Amino acid sequence: TFHACSALELPFADNAFDGVWSIQMNMNIADKPTWLKEIHRVLKPGGRAVLYEVCGSINTPLYFPVPWAQDGSMSFLVPPASFRDAMTSAGFDIEVWNDKTDLARKAFANAKEPEGEPDLPVLGVYLLVGNDIQTKAYNLRRNLEEERVSLIETVAVKPDSGTAGVRG
């Protein structure tokens, strides 16, 4: 079942889910504390949030467009340490924290600056991210290589009331 709703105001009861999964959503959310508190709220004690997210890095600004944003008006990256702090401030214990930036660099290493009009297949991921997908991939490569973005894989746990603060 899919629900179209705001990540900042989830239409679910407290302690409703064993797990939450998010892939590359954080970069489009300006209000990360509210989003993470909502995830925490809907998880059962002991529940896990598995997040694979794009974060900022040591250099700015980004090259746009990127797969998640045409320009800076919908891109809200924070450095990994700030994202981790927001997660712990929302009440999570961090069980796993992996930097996947090198993996992303390898994945986008061959993205080249496009020349001319793209020759796109009838079906493809460009239907989701736009006809300028090659430019977005190229800019993502540049952002990764120049330490403007990073990728984080994390598992965060909503503590049981008796184990709060034990992990992390």
GROMACS .gro file of C-alpha atoms in nm, residues 3-86:
model
   84
    3HIS     CA    1   0.029   0.663   0.087
    4ALA     CA    2   0.085   1.005  -0.067
    5CYS     CA    3   0.158   1.226   0.232
    6SER     CA    4   0.401   1.469   0.385
    7ALA     CA    5   0.711   1.314   0.541
    8LEU     CA    6   0.685   1.593   0.799
    9GLU     CA    7   0.338   1.484   0.912
   10LEU     CA    8   0.298   1.110   0.866
   11PRO     CA    9  -0.064   0.987   0.885
   12PHE     CA   10   0.023   0.687   1.103
   13ALA     CA   11  -0.015   0.607   1.471
   14ASP     CA   12   0.274   0.622   1.714
   15ASN     CA   13   0.476   0.299   1.734
   16ALA     CA   14   0.309   0.157   1.422
   17PHE     CA   15   0.604   0.009   1.228
   18ASP     CA   16   0.889  -0.234   1.285
   19GLY     CA   17   1.102  -0.059   1.025
   20VAL     CA   18   1.131   0.241   0.797
   21TRP     CA   19   1.336   0.260   0.480
   22SER     CA   20   1.441   0.580   0.305
   23ILE     CA   21   1.655   0.608  -0.003
   24GLN     CA   22   1.785   0.946  -0.109
   25MET     CA   23   1.509   1.159   0.034
   26ASN     CA   24   1.685   1.372   0.295
   27MET     CA   25   1.840   1.605   0.038
   28ASN     CA   26   1.496   1.739  -0.061
   29ILE     CA   27   1.382   1.802   0.298
   30ALA     CA   28   1.479   2.132   0.457
   31ASP     CA   29   1.330   2.044   0.798
   32LYS     CA   30   1.533   1.735   0.878
   33PRO     CA   31   1.461   1.742   1.255
   34THR     CA   32   1.084   1.719   1.197
   35TRP     CA   33   1.124   1.444   0.934
   36LEU     CA   34   1.348   1.236   1.160
   37LYS     CA   35   1.120   1.288   1.462
   38GLU     CA   36   0.827   1.165   1.253
   39ILE     CA   37   1.020   0.852   1.154
   40HIS     CA   38   1.110   0.799   1.520
   41ARG     CA   39   0.748   0.853   1.627
   42VAL     CA   40   0.601   0.591   1.395
   43LEU     CA   41   0.863   0.326   1.477
   44LYS     CA   42   0.800   0.074   1.751
   45PRO     CA   43   1.060   0.063   2.030
   46GLY     CA   44   1.349  -0.142   1.893
   47GLY     CA   45   1.243  -0.057   1.537
   48ARG     CA   46   1.501   0.034   1.277
   49ALA     CA   47   1.527   0.311   1.022
   50VAL     CA   48   1.746   0.215   0.726
   51LEU     CA   49   1.859   0.526   0.540
   52TYR     CA   50   2.073   0.564   0.226
   53GLU     CA   51   2.114   0.936   0.180
   54VAL     CA   52   2.307   1.202  -0.008
   55CYS     CA   53   2.475   1.452   0.224
   56GLY     CA   54   2.692   1.754   0.173
   57SER     CA   55   3.068   1.741   0.205
   58ILE     CA   56   3.354   1.983   0.264
   59ASN     CA   57   3.318   2.199  -0.050
   60THR     CA   58   3.037   2.418  -0.180
   61PRO     CA   59   2.846   2.515  -0.385
   62LEU     CA   60   2.711   2.221  -0.585
   63TYR     CA   61   2.704   2.196  -0.960
   64PHE     CA   62   2.341   2.187  -1.074
   65PRO     CA   63   2.129   2.026  -1.202
   66VAL     CA   64   2.168   1.702  -1.004
   67PRO     CA   65   1.939   1.396  -0.996
   68TRP     CA   66   1.737   1.535  -0.704
   69ALA     CA   67   1.719   1.904  -0.796
   70GLN     CA   68   1.734   2.138  -1.093
   71ASP     CA   69   1.882   2.409  -0.870
   72GLY     CA   70   1.948   2.498  -0.508
   73SER     CA   71   1.585   2.581  -0.433
   74MET     CA   72   1.504   2.216  -0.358
   75SER     CA   73   1.842   2.084  -0.243
   76PHE     CA   74   1.904   2.091   0.132
   77LEU     CA   75   2.226   1.900   0.192
   78VAL     CA   76   2.398   1.895   0.528
   79PRO     CA   77   2.735   1.739   0.607
   80PRO     CA   78   2.727   1.379   0.736
   81ALA     CA   79   2.812   1.484   1.093
   82SER     CA   80   2.517   1.726   1.099
   83PHE     CA   81   2.287   1.457   0.960
   84ARG     CA   82   2.406   1.213   1.226
   85ASP     CA   83   2.351   1.478   1.497
   86ALA     CA   84   1.997   1.536   1.368
   0.00000   0.00000   0.00000
